[in-house]
Short mmCIF file of C-alpha atoms in Angstrom, two decimals:
data_model
loop_
_atom_site.label_atom_id
_atom_site.label_comp_id
_atom_site.label_asym_id
_atom_site.label_seq_id
_atom_site.Cartn_x
_atom_site.Cartn_y
_atom_site.Cartn_z
CA MET M 208 0.00 0.00 0.00
CA SER M 209 1.12 3.56 -0.60
CA GLN M 210 1.93 5.97 2.20
CA PRO M 211 -1.45 7.72 2.71
CA ILE M 212 -0.32 9.68 5.80
CA THR M 213 2.75 11.85 5.45
CA SER M 214 4.86 13.17 8.28
CA THR M 215 6.45 16.47 9.14
CA LEU M 216 9.41 14.46 10.47
CA ASP M 217 12.29 13.54 8.21
CA ALA M 218 12.73 9.84 7.38
CA GLU M 219 15.18 9.12 10.21
CA GLN M 220 13.11 10.97 12.81
CA GLN M 221 10.01 9.14 11.62
CA LYS M 222 11.78 5.78 11.86
CA ILE M 223 12.95 6.40 15.43
CA ALA M 224 9.62 7.79 16.63
CA GLY M 225 7.68 5.11 14.78
CA GLU M 226 9.67 2.26 16.29
CA ALA M 227 9.30 3.74 19.77
CA LEU M 228 5.57 4.22 19.37
CA ARG M 229 4.94 0.80 17.84
CA ALA M 230 6.83 -0.92 20.68
CA THR M 231 4.94 1.17 23.22
CA VAL M 232 1.58 0.21 21.70
CA ILE M 233 2.54 -3.46 21.92
CA ASP M 234 3.71 -3.26 25.53
CA LEU M 235 0.65 -1.32 26.64
CA ILE M 236 -1.78 -3.68 24.93
CA ASP M 237 -0.12 -6.57 26.69
CA LEU M 238 -0.12 -4.72 30.02
CA SER M 239 -3.86 -4.11 29.71
CA LEU M 240 -4.45 -7.80 28.91
CA ILE M 241 -2.26 -8.91 31.81
CA ALA M 242 -4.13 -6.63 34.19
CA LYS M 243 -7.50 -7.93 32.94
CA GLN M 244 -6.35 -11.53 33.35
CA ALA M 245 -5.29 -10.73 36.90
CA HIS M 246 -8.55 -8.83 37.52
CA TRP M 247 -10.62 -11.89 36.66
CA ASN M 248 -8.50 -14.33 38.64
CA VAL M 249 -7.42 -12.57 41.83
CA ILE M 250 -8.42 -14.17 45.13
CA GLY M 251 -7.50 -13.52 48.73
CA ARG M 252 -7.94 -11.22 51.68
CA ASN M 253 -7.25 -8.09 49.62
CA PHE M 254 -9.39 -9.15 46.66
CA ARG M 255 -11.52 -6.03 46.44
CA SER M 256 -8.74 -3.43 46.62
CA VAL M 257 -6.56 -5.37 44.17
CA HIS M 258 -9.52 -5.99 41.85
CA LEU M 259 -10.34 -2.27 41.75
CA ALA M 260 -6.70 -1.23 41.34
CA LEU M 261 -6.45 -3.55 38.35
CA ASP M 262 -9.34 -1.71 36.69
CA GLU M 263 -7.45 1.56 37.21
CA LEU M 264 -4.36 0.06 35.56
CA VAL M 265 -6.37 -1.32 32.62
CA THR M 266 -7.93 2.09 32.01
CA ALA M 267 -4.55 3.83 32.05
CA ALA M 268 -2.94 1.24 29.76
CA ARG M 269 -5.82 1.41 27.27
CA ASP M 270 -5.85 5.21 27.22
CA PHE M 271 -2.08 5.30 26.71
CA THR M 272 -2.31 2.66 23.98
CA ASP M 273 -4.75 4.79 22.02
CA ALA M 274 -2.64 7.93 22.47
CA ALA M 275 0.53 6.14 21.32
CA ALA M 276 -1.23 4.57 18.32
CA GLU M 277 -2.71 7.90 17.29
CA ARG M 278 0.68 9.61 17.61
CA ALA M 279 2.20 6.88 15.43
CA THR M 280 -0.48 7.50 12.82
CA ALA M 281 0.09 11.25 13.04
CA VAL M 282 3.76 10.77 12.15
CA GLY M 283 2.87 8.46 9.27
CA VAL M 284 3.54 5.11 10.94
CA SER M 285 0.92 2.38 10.97
CA PRO M 286 0.51 0.95 14.49
CA ASP M 287 0.23 -2.83 14.84
CA GLY M 288 -1.82 -4.09 17.75
CA ARG M 289 -2.68 -7.51 16.38
CA ALA M 290 -2.64 -10.35 18.89
CA ALA M 291 0.14 -12.21 17.04
CA THR M 292 2.33 -9.10 17.01
CA VAL M 293 1.72 -8.41 20.69
CA ALA M 294 2.48 -12.03 21.63
CA LYS M 295 5.69 -12.02 19.60
CA GLU M 296 7.10 -8.60 20.45
CA THR M 297 5.94 -7.60 23.94
CA GLY M 298 8.45 -6.48 26.52
CA ALA M 299 6.07 -7.34 29.36
CA LEU M 300 6.65 -10.45 31.44
CA GLY M 301 3.23 -12.07 31.14
CA PHE M 302 0.93 -13.55 33.75
CA PRO M 303 -0.01 -17.12 34.67
CA ASP M 304 -3.41 -18.68 34.10
CA GLY M 305 -5.78 -19.76 36.84
CA TRP M 306 -6.62 -18.27 40.22
CA GLN M 307 -3.89 -16.14 41.72
CA GLN M 308 -3.45 -15.12 45.34
CA ASP M 309 -3.66 -11.35 45.85
CA THR M 310 0.00 -11.09 46.89
CA ALA M 311 1.10 -13.02 43.79
CA VAL M 312 -1.00 -10.69 41.64
CA ILE M 313 0.67 -7.67 43.21
CA ASP M 314 4.13 -9.16 42.60
CA GLY M 315 3.20 -9.99 39.01
CA ILE M 316 1.83 -6.53 38.30
CA VAL M 317 4.89 -4.84 39.85
CA GLY M 318 7.16 -6.99 37.67
CA ASN M 319 5.20 -6.21 34.52
CA LEU M 320 5.09 -2.50 35.31
CA THR M 321 8.86 -2.56 35.87
CA ALA M 322 9.41 -4.17 32.46
CA VAL M 323 7.07 -1.79 30.62
CA ILE M 324 8.57 1.27 32.32
CA LYS M 325 12.09 0.08 31.45
CA GLY M 326 11.09 -0.07 27.78
CA LEU M 327 9.48 3.36 27.98
CA ARG M 328 12.59 4.88 29.52
CA GLU M 329 14.72 3.44 26.70
CA ARG M 330 12.32 4.93 24.15
CA ILE M 331 12.29 8.27 25.96
CA GLU M 332 16.05 8.42 25.53
CA ALA M 333 15.87 7.29 21.89
CA THR M 334 13.31 9.94 20.92
CA GLU M 335 14.94 12.88 22.70
CA LYS M 336 16.44 14.44 19.58
CA ALA M 337 14.42 12.65 16.91
CA ASP M 338 10.97 13.71 18.09
CA PRO M 339 10.49 15.66 21.33
CA VAL M 340 6.70 15.50 20.88
CA THR M 341 6.77 11.71 21.00
CA GLN M 342 9.26 11.86 23.84
CA ASP M 343 6.91 14.12 25.80
CA LEU M 344 4.05 11.66 25.31
CA LEU M 345 6.22 8.77 26.51
CA ILE M 346 7.38 10.79 29.52
CA GLY M 347 3.75 11.28 30.52
CA PHE M 348 3.08 7.56 30.24
CA ALA M 349 6.17 6.73 32.31
CA ALA M 350 5.24 9.23 35.00
CA ARG M 351 1.78 7.72 35.50
CA LEU M 352 2.98 4.12 35.30
CA GLU M 353 5.74 4.88 37.80
CA GLN M 354 3.11 6.30 40.14
CA LEU M 355 1.05 3.13 39.76
CA HIS M 356 4.21 1.05 40.26
CA TRP M 357 4.74 2.76 43.61
CA MET M 358 1.10 2.25 44.61
CA TRP M 359 1.23 -1.44 43.75
CA GLN M 360 4.41 -1.92 45.76
CA ALA M 361 2.95 -0.05 48.74
CA GLN M 362 0.20 -2.67 49.07
CA VAL M 363 2.68 -5.25 50.33
CA ALA M 364 5.51 -3.08 51.65
CA THR M 365 6.71 -3.61 55.20
CA ASP M 366 9.05 -1.49 57.26
#
């Protein structure tokens, strides 16, 4: 297919921003699926608070996914959120099937947030000169996910 959406970025800037945005879309789709899987399968004393916090994470991940995909489109890069692509290319750690104890869910979510944030921070660095607009978007995602990361850890933290 031809290139129906052009970009104001030069070819190298577009390549860097596009790769960062495509990888971000993939990671965020997987993060939202992981959080939904956990949401449906969490059990334990802290079920309700963990269940509700998972909904908050899903909402953030889905909103960020859409923003990243739309930014990719705006710079002339077609986002790819197909299941096969997500399964093959995600930087997230995944989540087991079956019922999961609330503390295991928290540990799993913290690990997945850590992995997704690590990828975002690498992309923030990569887009610094190539596309500050994309970098700014990724910084916003990282800030919110880091806040959630802290909140998830605080649920099981001891002094």
